[in-house]
Amino acid sequence: MFRCSLHLRHYCHQVSQSTIFALSSGQGKCGVAVIRVSGPSAGNALKHLTGMKELPKPRYALLKKLKHPDRGEVLDRGLVLWFPSPHSFTGEDSCEFQIHGGLAVINGVLNALSAIPTLRLASPGEFTKRAFYNGKLDLTQAEGLADLLSAETELQRKQAFLQTEGHLKNVYMRWKNVLVSALANLEAYIDFHETEVLDADLVNGTMNSVLKLSEDIRKHLGNGVRGECLRNGVKTVLIGETNVGKSSLANVLCSRPLSIVTPIHGTTRDVLEATLDIGGYPVVLNDTAGLRSQSADVIEQEGMIRTLRACEDANLILLVADCTNYLSWQKASQSSNFLDFLAFYARKLDICDILFNEDNTTKKPFIVIGNKVDLVEECDLVHLQSFQNLISCNSKKGIDFLTSSIIDQLKQICGEPTEEHPSMNQVRHRECLTLCLRHLESFLQDRQSFDDNTVFMAEKLRKALRQLDKLTGIFSTEQLLSVIFNQFCIGK
């Protein structure tokens, strides 16, 4: 498939003439290291280091001594593999050296390769960029590969792997085929409707297919927030009054002392962040300054401003209250209605606008947590049953149940990617699809005056089609490609 726009042909020519090499396994001391070579001189590099006269059988490992091409010094003994074009990761002639992972051994082999005049060290992401240019993967698959390399949780891995397998590409290509068919119908109508008898359903069928496509893209965009949260991490914020145990809970969830804990009100002054894996979902946990109506401390005041800002940006809020304070409120208000307490507590913290819409529906997911249950008398426990979660950070009581509650919310926020419904997870995808949808909606708005606007409507379909081509990289710019592939490490 031709992926390069005209101004990229020079780059493609340069790629075809150069041979690159790099360490493709992880940095640092390890048992086995893999060095990859790709390009027209890959076969010569294999011969130079092994002394072989003929290239080995493709994709079969051979144990060989590796020698410096100038000095003849034996550097190591390792496995070598030969991947002739086009059956390699990059689509070019490629070879791999699997050597011992000591730093001196790795540097010795890299120096030996650099001594070959036709070889040069690869730049970040250059192997993957070549695979893209040679049609081995599209741009969404390349982005999925970058995500796979940086995945830290099981579901991040699953989402990224599905993308590398082309499931997201398949969705976009299916949409492209719909657009190409619709545009072909419009072109036929423009060219022949005055001289030929066309199928009466041609126009109606085209309109219906574009309408269905716009609905699919709109739904995909709506679900895209899930994929973005799964890729970037669910921003989860602990919020509550001062000294209710937010920092203690943060330390329990992190299994390490993230925050300083003291009996002094207002100990936490800033937003403290930690990245967690909870049930396979990535969570960016924020411990925040406690909220109270008055504070003479300028630093604490700034901390509370940052707390509210973090809550506004959060995907999930963990609202922490002190069980003993709740019992005091019950006695003072003579109310056992938990919703009344929730409204009171939200007003006290000044977060009503963050948690609720004007009609009192929930604006964003939150979990109400009653902490310090270990300080409550046995006879008063019955008054705490309305809390979603009751915990004690001291005794760890209720933490497992709270973790399950958090996982349930994470499932709702992130979903779980499947082959049938892969998730959009890049801001770039959102921008392209938003513009594509805008062109399709403009197209549909003109359908009432179809005969007068057919040419302009066809142009709107072309613009929508171009946005889909940008997604897969069929239409792309070198600037965009540099941004994407520079995210990779050298060697990939």
Short mmCIF file of C-alpha atoms in Angstrom, two decimals:
data_model
loop_
_atom_site.label_atom_id
_atom_site.label_comp_id
_atom_site.label_asym_id
_atom_site.label_seq_id
_atom_site.Cartn_x
_atom_site.Cartn_y
_atom_site.Cartn_z
CA MET A 1 0.00 0.00 0.00
CA PHE A 2 1.33 3.45 -0.94
CA ARG A 3 1.62 5.37 2.31
CA CYS A 4 3.98 8.24 1.46
CA SER A 5 2.66 11.61 0.30
CA LEU A 6 4.75 13.21 -2.45
CA HIS A 7 6.95 15.32 -0.17
CA LEU A 8 7.98 12.15 1.70
CA ARG A 9 9.37 10.32 -1.33
CA HIS A 10 12.84 11.69 -0.69
CA TYR A 11 12.75 10.29 2.84
CA CYS A 12 11.59 6.89 1.56
CA HIS A 13 14.50 6.85 -0.90
CA GLN A 14 16.94 7.63 1.92
CA VAL A 15 15.47 4.80 3.98
CA SER A 16 15.92 2.30 1.16
CA GLN A 17 19.63 3.21 0.82
CA SER A 18 20.69 3.10 4.48
CA THR A 19 21.22 0.22 6.91
CA ILE A 20 20.65 0.78 10.63
CA PHE A 21 21.49 -1.13 13.80
CA ALA A 22 20.72 -0.82 17.51
CA LEU A 23 20.28 -2.73 20.74
CA SER A 24 16.64 -3.85 20.66
CA SER A 25 16.46 -5.49 24.08
CA GLY A 26 16.37 -3.58 27.36
CA GLN A 27 19.19 -1.38 28.57
CA GLY A 28 21.48 -2.52 31.36
CA LYS A 29 23.00 -5.83 32.42
CA CYS A 30 20.90 -8.84 31.42
CA GLY A 31 21.20 -12.51 30.52
CA VAL A 32 20.66 -12.12 26.78
CA ALA A 33 20.76 -9.00 24.63
CA VAL A 34 19.39 -8.66 21.09
CA ILE A 35 20.99 -6.39 18.50
CA ARG A 36 18.98 -5.79 15.34
CA VAL A 37 20.25 -4.73 11.90
CA SER A 38 17.91 -3.66 9.08
CA GLY A 39 18.54 -2.45 5.54
CA PRO A 40 20.22 -3.51 2.29
CA SER A 41 23.59 -4.20 3.98
CA ALA A 42 22.16 -6.37 6.77
CA GLY A 43 23.35 -9.54 5.04
CA ASN A 44 26.88 -8.15 4.67
CA ALA A 45 26.89 -7.21 8.36
CA LEU A 46 26.00 -10.79 9.25
CA LYS A 47 28.80 -12.14 7.06
CA HIS A 48 31.35 -9.63 8.39
CA LEU A 49 30.77 -10.54 12.05
CA THR A 50 30.44 -14.32 11.60
CA GLY A 51 32.88 -14.93 8.75
CA MET A 52 30.19 -16.87 6.85
CA LYS A 53 30.50 -16.98 3.07
CA GLU A 54 26.81 -17.60 2.48
CA LEU A 55 23.79 -16.29 4.34
CA PRO A 56 22.13 -18.86 6.64
CA LYS A 57 18.70 -20.38 6.17
CA PRO A 58 16.04 -17.73 6.91
CA ARG A 59 14.58 -17.69 10.45
CA TYR A 60 16.82 -20.51 11.74
CA ALA A 61 19.11 -19.78 14.69
CA LEU A 62 22.82 -20.61 14.37
CA LEU A 63 25.43 -20.51 17.16
CA LYS A 64 28.41 -18.51 15.88
CA LYS A 65 31.49 -16.73 17.12
CA LEU A 66 31.21 -12.99 16.51
CA LYS A 67 34.40 -11.21 15.48
CA HIS A 68 35.36 -7.59 14.99
CA PRO A 69 35.49 -7.05 11.18
CA ASP A 70 38.78 -5.09 11.31
CA ARG A 71 40.76 -6.69 14.15
CA GLY A 72 39.44 -10.24 13.88
CA GLU A 73 39.05 -10.36 17.66
CA VAL A 74 36.39 -12.72 18.99
CA LEU A 75 33.82 -10.61 20.86
CA ASP A 76 31.32 -13.25 21.95
CA ARG A 77 29.56 -16.41 20.90
CA GLY A 78 25.84 -16.07 20.29
CA LEU A 79 22.86 -16.91 18.12
CA VAL A 80 22.41 -15.26 14.74
CA LEU A 81 19.21 -15.13 12.69
CA TRP A 82 18.59 -13.97 9.12
CA PHE A 83 15.28 -12.41 7.96
CA PRO A 84 15.28 -11.64 4.22
CA SER A 85 12.93 -9.02 2.81
CA PRO A 86 9.95 -8.79 2.93
CA HIS A 87 9.53 -11.33 5.76
CA SER A 88 10.91 -9.25 8.60
CA PHE A 89 9.60 -6.74 11.12
CA THR A 90 10.66 -3.78 8.97
CA GLY A 91 9.98 -5.44 5.61
CA GLU A 92 13.68 -5.05 4.76
CA ASP A 93 16.58 -7.48 4.88
CA SER A 94 17.26 -7.87 8.60
CA CYS A 95 19.41 -9.90 10.97
CA GLU A 96 19.65 -10.30 14.72
CA PHE A 97 22.51 -11.07 17.06
CA GLN A 98 21.48 -12.68 20.34
CA ILE A 99 24.48 -12.23 22.63
CA HIS A 100 25.36 -12.25 26.31
CA GLY A 101 23.92 -9.22 28.05
CA GLY A 102 27.00 -7.78 29.71
CA LEU A 103 27.64 -4.11 28.92
CA ALA A 104 31.13 -4.78 27.57
CA VAL A 105 29.84 -7.49 25.23
CA ILE A 106 27.02 -5.28 23.96
CA ASN A 107 29.33 -2.32 23.38
CA GLY A 108 31.85 -4.56 21.65
CA VAL A 109 29.32 -5.83 19.11
CA LEU A 110 27.86 -2.34 18.56
CA ASN A 111 31.34 -0.96 17.95
CA ALA A 112 32.02 -3.79 15.50
CA LEU A 113 28.87 -2.94 13.53
CA SER A 114 29.75 0.77 13.52
CA ALA A 115 33.10 -0.16 11.90
CA ILE A 116 31.21 -1.29 8.78
CA PRO A 117 30.98 1.82 6.55
CA THR A 118 27.47 1.16 5.21
CA LEU A 119 25.89 0.89 8.68
CA ARG A 120 24.76 3.59 11.11
CA LEU A 121 23.11 3.67 14.53
CA ALA A 122 19.29 3.79 14.39
CA SER A 123 17.39 6.80 15.68
CA PRO A 124 14.44 6.39 18.12
CA GLY A 125 11.55 4.52 16.52
CA GLU A 126 13.33 4.10 13.19
CA PHE A 127 12.77 0.34 12.92
CA THR A 128 9.04 0.83 13.47
CA LYS A 129 8.95 3.79 11.07
CA ARG A 130 10.47 1.61 8.37
CA ALA A 131 7.88 -1.07 9.08
CA PHE A 132 5.22 1.60 8.59
CA TYR A 133 6.69 2.86 5.30
CA ASN A 134 7.00 -0.69 4.00
CA GLY A 135 3.35 -1.47 4.72
CA LYS A 136 4.01 -3.94 7.54
CA LEU A 137 1.74 -1.96 9.87
CA ASP A 138 -0.36 1.19 9.73
CA LEU A 139 -0.11 4.24 11.98
CA THR A 140 -2.65 2.99 14.53
CA GLN A 141 -0.72 -0.28 14.85
CA ALA A 142 2.52 1.65 15.33
CA GLU A 143 0.91 3.70 18.09
CA GLY A 144 -0.39 0.49 19.64
CA LEU A 145 3.14 -0.91 19.62
CA ALA A 146 4.41 2.18 21.48
CA ASP A 147 1.63 1.70 24.04
CA LEU A 148 2.46 -2.00 24.35
CA LEU A 149 6.06 -1.17 25.20
CA SER A 150 4.97 1.27 27.91
CA ALA A 151 2.01 -0.75 29.27
CA GLU A 152 2.16 -1.19 33.05
CA THR A 153 -1.12 -3.01 33.75
CA GLU A 154 -2.84 -6.05 32.28
CA LEU A 155 -5.66 -4.10 30.65
CA GLN A 156 -3.28 -1.54 29.20
CA ARG A 157 -1.42 -4.46 27.66
CA LYS A 158 -4.62 -5.95 26.29
CA GLN A 159 -5.78 -2.68 24.74
CA ALA A 160 -2.38 -2.01 23.19
CA PHE A 161 -2.05 -5.57 21.86
CA LEU A 162 -5.45 -5.44 20.18
CA GLN A 163 -4.34 -2.23 18.49
CA THR A 164 -1.07 -3.76 17.28
CA GLU A 165 -3.09 -6.66 15.85
CA GLY A 166 -4.98 -4.18 13.67
CA HIS A 167 -8.44 -4.32 15.23
CA LEU A 168 -8.70 -0.53 15.48
CA LYS A 169 -7.36 -0.20 11.95
CA ASN A 170 -10.06 -2.61 10.75
CA VAL A 171 -12.77 -0.34 12.19
CA TYR A 172 -11.34 2.72 10.47
CA MET A 173 -10.82 0.90 7.17
CA ARG A 174 -14.40 -0.35 7.27
CA TRP A 175 -15.58 3.23 7.69
CA LYS A 176 -13.31 4.33 4.88
CA ASN A 177 -14.85 1.75 2.55
CA VAL A 178 -18.30 3.14 3.36
CA LEU A 179 -17.12 6.65 2.53
CA VAL A 180 -15.41 5.56 -0.70
CA SER A 181 -18.59 3.80 -1.82
CA ALA A 182 -20.73 6.85 -0.95
CA LEU A 183 -18.37 9.17 -2.78
CA ALA A 184 -18.34 6.89 -5.84
CA ASN A 185 -22.15 6.99 -5.89
CA LEU A 186 -22.14 10.77 -5.76
CA GLU A 187 -19.54 10.99 -8.53
CA ALA A 188 -21.67 8.68 -10.67
CA TYR A 189 -24.74 10.83 -10.02
CA ILE A 190 -22.85 14.02 -10.92
CA ASP A 191 -21.47 12.52 -14.16
CA PHE A 192 -24.46 10.56 -15.45
CA HIS A 193 -27.77 11.65 -13.90
CA GLU A 194 -28.58 13.94 -16.88
CA THR A 195 -27.82 11.33 -19.55
CA GLU A 196 -28.35 7.96 -17.90
CA VAL A 197 -31.14 6.31 -15.90
CA LEU A 198 -29.67 5.60 -12.48
CA ASP A 199 -31.04 3.35 -9.78
CA ALA A 200 -33.65 5.30 -7.81
CA ASP A 201 -32.23 4.00 -4.54
CA LEU A 202 -28.73 5.24 -5.31
CA VAL A 203 -29.12 8.60 -3.58
CA ASN A 204 -31.23 7.32 -0.68
CA GLY A 205 -28.83 4.44 -0.06
CA THR A 206 -25.89 6.83 -0.02
CA MET A 207 -27.62 9.15 2.46
CA ASN A 208 -28.52 6.28 4.75
CA SER A 209 -24.99 4.85 4.72
CA VAL A 210 -23.50 8.25 5.57
CA LEU A 211 -26.08 8.74 8.33
CA LYS A 212 -25.26 5.32 9.80
CA LEU A 213 -21.53 6.07 9.57
CA SER A 214 -21.91 9.38 11.40
CA GLU A 215 -23.81 7.60 14.18
CA ASP A 216 -21.06 4.96 14.48
CA ILE A 217 -18.33 7.61 14.68
CA ARG A 218 -20.28 9.63 17.25
CA LYS A 219 -20.69 6.52 19.40
CA HIS A 220 -17.01 5.66 18.98
CA LEU A 221 -16.03 9.16 20.10
CA GLY A 222 -18.28 8.83 23.15
CA ASN A 223 -16.65 5.54 24.12
CA GLY A 224 -13.21 6.93 23.36
CA VAL A 225 -12.95 8.50 26.80
CA ARG A 226 -12.72 4.96 28.15
CA GLY A 227 -9.77 4.08 25.99
CA GLU A 228 -7.99 7.32 26.84
CA CYS A 229 -8.48 6.70 30.57
CA LEU A 230 -7.16 3.15 30.21
CA ARG A 231 -4.11 4.36 28.29
CA ASN A 232 -3.27 7.38 30.46
CA GLY A 233 -4.54 6.19 33.84
CA VAL A 234 -7.76 6.98 35.70
CA LYS A 235 -7.19 10.19 37.63
CA THR A 236 -8.53 9.36 41.08
CA VAL A 237 -8.69 12.05 43.78
CA LEU A 238 -9.02 11.62 47.54
CA ILE A 239 -11.03 14.49 48.99
CA GLY A 240 -12.55 15.34 52.35
CA GLU A 241 -12.21 17.49 55.46
CA THR A 242 -8.91 17.93 57.19
CA ASN A 243 -7.81 14.99 59.33
CA VAL A 244 -10.41 12.50 58.06
CA GLY A 245 -7.68 10.05 57.02
CA LYS A 246 -7.15 10.76 53.32
CA SER A 247 -3.38 10.52 53.60
CA SER A 248 -3.63 7.36 55.69
CA LEU A 249 -5.86 5.80 53.02
CA ALA A 250 -3.47 6.91 50.27
CA ASN A 251 -0.63 5.16 52.09
CA VAL A 252 -2.71 1.99 52.49
CA LEU A 253 -3.68 1.92 48.81
CA CYS A 254 -0.08 2.59 47.73
CA SER A 255 1.39 0.13 50.24
CA ARG A 256 4.05 2.73 50.99
CA PRO A 257 4.32 6.07 52.84
CA LEU A 258 3.24 8.42 50.06
CA SER A 259 1.96 11.12 52.43
CA ILE A 260 2.96 12.43 55.84
CA VAL A 261 0.35 11.54 58.48
CA THR A 262 0.00 13.53 61.74
CA PRO A 263 -2.89 14.43 64.09
CA ILE A 264 -2.41 18.08 63.05
CA HIS A 265 -5.15 19.49 60.79
CA GLY A 266 -3.88 20.64 57.40
CA THR A 267 -0.74 18.49 57.30
CA THR A 268 -1.08 17.84 53.55
CA ARG A 269 -0.52 21.09 51.65
CA ASP A 270 -0.14 19.96 48.04
CA VAL A 271 -1.44 17.34 45.63
CA LEU A 272 0.64 14.17 45.97
CA GLU A 273 0.49 11.70 43.08
CA ALA A 274 1.15 7.97 42.77
CA THR A 275 0.52 5.50 39.93
CA LEU A 276 -1.15 2.23 40.93
CA ASP A 277 -2.34 -0.99 39.36
CA ILE A 278 -5.75 -1.81 40.82
CA GLY A 279 -7.34 -4.92 39.34
CA GLY A 280 -5.39 -4.47 36.10
CA TYR A 281 -6.55 -0.87 35.68
CA PRO A 282 -4.03 1.99 35.79
CA VAL A 283 -4.88 4.52 38.51
CA VAL A 284 -3.24 7.90 39.05
CA LEU A 285 -4.05 8.46 42.72
CA ASN A 286 -4.00 12.04 44.07
CA ASP A 287 -3.86 12.74 47.79
CA THR A 288 -4.98 16.31 48.40
CA ALA A 289 -5.07 19.01 51.04
CA GLY A 290 -8.06 18.73 53.36
CA LEU A 291 -10.86 21.26 52.89
CA ARG A 292 -12.12 23.52 55.65
CA SER A 293 -13.91 26.85 55.65
CA GLN A 294 -11.18 28.94 57.24
CA SER A 295 -7.40 28.84 57.40
CA ALA A 296 -4.96 31.63 58.16
CA ASP A 297 -2.16 29.69 56.50
CA VAL A 298 -1.49 31.03 52.97
CA ILE A 299 0.15 27.77 51.92
CA GLU A 300 -2.84 25.72 53.09
CA GLN A 301 -5.19 28.06 51.23
CA GLU A 302 -3.27 27.44 48.02
CA GLY A 303 -3.37 23.70 48.76
CA MET A 304 -7.18 23.80 49.01
CA ILE A 305 -7.41 25.64 45.69
CA ARG A 306 -5.31 22.90 44.13
CA THR A 307 -7.55 20.27 45.74
CA LEU A 308 -10.65 21.70 44.04
CA ARG A 309 -8.80 21.98 40.74
CA ALA A 310 -7.74 18.33 40.97
CA CYS A 311 -11.34 17.29 41.67
CA GLU A 312 -12.59 19.13 38.61
CA ASP A 313 -10.11 17.21 36.44
CA ALA A 314 -10.70 13.85 38.13
CA ASN A 315 -12.23 10.78 36.51
CA LEU A 316 -13.10 9.26 39.90
CA ILE A 317 -13.48 10.87 43.32
CA LEU A 318 -12.99 9.06 46.63
CA LEU A 319 -14.97 11.17 49.11
CA VAL A 320 -13.69 10.43 52.61
CA ALA A 321 -15.66 11.26 55.77
CA ASP A 322 -15.01 10.62 59.46
CA CYS A 323 -17.55 8.13 60.87
CA THR A 324 -17.54 9.88 64.24
CA ASN A 325 -18.28 13.22 62.59
CA TYR A 326 -21.16 11.59 60.72
CA LEU A 327 -22.67 10.31 63.97
CA SER A 328 -22.34 13.81 65.46
CA TRP A 329 -24.16 15.24 62.44
CA GLN A 330 -26.96 12.69 62.85
CA LYS A 331 -27.54 13.75 66.44
CA ALA A 332 -27.33 17.47 65.69
CA SER A 333 -29.60 17.36 62.63
CA GLN A 334 -31.88 14.60 63.97
CA SER A 335 -31.79 13.07 60.49
CA SER A 336 -30.94 9.56 59.41
CA ASN A 337 -31.22 10.34 55.70
CA PHE A 338 -27.79 9.69 54.23
CA LEU A 339 -28.52 11.85 51.16
CA ASP A 340 -29.07 14.79 53.50
CA PHE A 341 -25.64 14.20 55.00
CA LEU A 342 -24.09 13.87 51.56
CA ALA A 343 -25.60 17.20 50.50
CA PHE A 344 -24.45 18.80 53.77
CA TYR A 345 -20.92 17.43 53.41
CA ALA A 346 -20.65 18.49 49.75
CA ARG A 347 -21.77 22.03 50.66
CA LYS A 348 -19.31 22.13 53.54
CA LEU A 349 -16.47 21.16 51.19
CA ASP A 350 -17.82 23.46 48.44
CA ILE A 351 -17.84 20.63 45.87
CA CYS A 352 -21.57 20.47 45.00
CA ASP A 353 -20.89 21.80 41.50
CA ILE A 354 -18.17 19.21 41.02
CA LEU A 355 -20.23 16.20 42.11
CA PHE A 356 -23.77 17.07 40.98
CA ASN A 357 -25.62 18.57 38.04
CA GLU A 358 -28.37 21.15 38.54
CA ASP A 359 -31.00 18.39 38.58
CA ASN A 360 -29.03 16.62 41.36
CA THR A 361 -27.87 13.82 39.08
CA THR A 362 -24.29 12.69 39.51
CA LYS A 363 -21.83 14.65 37.37
CA LYS A 364 -18.89 12.24 37.74
CA PRO A 365 -18.31 8.91 39.50
CA PHE A 366 -17.53 9.05 43.21
CA ILE A 367 -17.33 6.63 46.13
CA VAL A 368 -18.30 7.70 49.65
CA ILE A 369 -15.98 6.25 52.28
CA GLY A 370 -16.52 6.29 56.03
CA ASN A 371 -13.15 6.13 57.76
CA LYS A 372 -12.20 5.52 61.42
CA VAL A 373 -14.90 2.91 61.93
CA ASP A 374 -12.64 1.42 64.60
CA LEU A 375 -13.40 4.46 66.79
CA VAL A 376 -17.17 3.85 66.71
CA GLU A 377 -18.92 2.07 69.58
CA GLU A 378 -20.48 -1.29 68.74
CA CYS A 379 -23.98 0.03 69.44
CA ASP A 380 -23.54 2.88 66.91
CA LEU A 381 -22.45 0.72 63.98
CA VAL A 382 -26.08 0.27 62.92
CA HIS A 383 -26.22 4.01 62.14
CA LEU A 384 -23.41 3.69 59.61
CA GLN A 385 -25.06 1.19 57.28
CA SER A 386 -25.80 3.83 54.62
CA PHE A 387 -22.12 4.30 53.85
CA GLN A 388 -21.00 2.59 50.64
CA ASN A 389 -17.74 1.66 52.29
CA LEU A 390 -16.69 1.56 55.95
CA ILE A 391 -12.98 1.28 56.62
CA SER A 392 -10.30 1.65 59.22
CA CYS A 393 -6.88 2.65 57.94
CA ASN A 394 -5.37 1.57 61.26
CA SER A 395 -6.71 -1.99 61.29
CA LYS A 396 -7.15 -2.27 57.46
CA LYS A 397 -10.76 -3.28 58.04
CA GLY A 398 -12.91 -2.84 54.92
CA ILE A 399 -9.96 -2.14 52.60
CA ASP A 400 -10.54 -5.26 50.48
CA PHE A 401 -14.20 -4.35 49.99
CA LEU A 402 -13.25 -0.77 49.13
CA THR A 403 -10.76 -2.06 46.56
CA SER A 404 -13.55 -4.12 44.96
CA SER A 405 -15.77 -1.02 44.87
CA ILE A 406 -12.99 0.95 43.17
CA ILE A 407 -12.50 -1.82 40.59
CA ASP A 408 -16.25 -1.80 39.83
CA GLN A 409 -16.06 1.93 39.14
CA LEU A 410 -12.91 1.50 37.03
CA LYS A 411 -14.73 -1.07 34.89
CA GLN A 412 -17.46 1.49 34.23
CA ILE A 413 -14.98 4.24 33.45
CA CYS A 414 -12.56 2.25 31.27
CA GLY A 415 -14.61 -0.68 30.05
CA GLU A 416 -12.67 -3.62 28.67
CA PRO A 417 -11.39 -3.53 25.07
CA THR A 418 -12.44 -6.38 22.79
CA GLU A 419 -11.68 -7.39 19.22
CA GLU A 420 -15.19 -6.37 18.18
CA HIS A 421 -15.08 -3.01 19.99
CA PRO A 422 -11.50 -1.74 20.24
CA SER A 423 -11.14 1.54 22.10
CA MET A 424 -9.89 4.81 20.67
CA ASN A 425 -7.13 6.01 23.00
CA GLN A 426 -5.20 8.84 21.34
CA VAL A 427 -5.93 12.57 21.25
CA ARG A 428 -4.86 12.47 17.60
CA HIS A 429 -7.59 9.95 16.83
CA ARG A 430 -10.19 12.11 18.58
CA GLU A 431 -9.17 15.20 16.59
CA CYS A 432 -9.31 13.39 13.24
CA LEU A 433 -12.63 11.69 13.97
CA THR A 434 -14.17 14.91 15.29
CA LEU A 435 -13.29 16.71 12.05
CA CYS A 436 -14.51 13.73 10.01
CA LEU A 437 -17.85 13.77 11.84
CA ARG A 438 -18.15 17.52 11.34
CA HIS A 439 -17.80 17.09 7.55
CA LEU A 440 -20.34 14.25 7.55
CA GLU A 441 -22.84 16.30 9.56
CA SER A 442 -22.40 19.21 7.16
CA PHE A 443 -22.99 16.78 4.28
CA LEU A 444 -26.23 15.53 5.84
CA GLN A 445 -27.48 19.07 6.48
CA ASP A 446 -27.40 19.73 2.72
CA ARG A 447 -29.42 16.67 1.71
CA GLN A 448 -32.68 18.63 1.46
CA SER A 449 -31.18 20.60 -1.42
CA PHE A 450 -29.28 17.65 -2.90
CA ASP A 451 -29.62 18.52 -6.61
CA ASP A 452 -28.29 22.04 -6.07
CA ASN A 453 -25.36 21.07 -3.83
CA THR A 454 -24.17 17.69 -5.12
CA VAL A 455 -20.69 18.87 -6.07
CA PHE A 456 -20.16 20.62 -2.72
CA MET A 457 -21.51 17.61 -0.86
CA ALA A 458 -19.06 15.34 -2.65
CA GLU A 459 -16.23 17.64 -1.55
CA LYS A 460 -17.38 17.30 2.07
CA LEU A 461 -17.15 13.52 1.75
CA ARG A 462 -13.61 13.90 0.36
CA LYS A 463 -12.64 16.00 3.39
CA ALA A 464 -14.13 13.39 5.73
CA LEU A 465 -12.23 10.68 3.86
CA ARG A 466 -8.98 12.57 4.24
CA GLN A 467 -9.40 12.62 8.02
CA LEU A 468 -9.81 8.82 8.07
CA ASP A 469 -6.69 8.51 5.91
CA LYS A 470 -4.79 10.59 8.47
CA LEU A 471 -5.75 8.08 11.15
CA THR A 472 -4.15 5.14 9.41
CA GLY A 473 -1.27 7.16 7.94
CA ILE A 474 -2.20 6.80 4.28
CA PHE A 475 -2.16 10.59 4.23
CA SER A 476 0.43 11.95 6.65
CA THR A 477 3.13 14.54 7.20
CA GLU A 478 6.71 14.05 8.28
CA GLN A 479 6.06 16.31 11.28
CA LEU A 480 3.26 14.04 12.50
CA LEU A 481 5.35 10.92 11.95
CA SER A 482 8.28 12.40 13.85
CA VAL A 483 6.06 13.12 16.84
CA ILE A 484 4.72 9.55 16.87
CA PHE A 485 7.91 7.59 16.25
CA ASN A 486 10.13 9.70 18.50
CA GLN A 487 8.15 8.27 21.43
CA PHE A 488 9.91 4.95 20.85
CA CYS A 489 13.25 4.04 22.36
CA ILE A 490 16.30 3.45 20.20
CA GLY A 491 16.17 -0.13 18.94
CA LYS A 492 12.46 -0.17 18.26
#
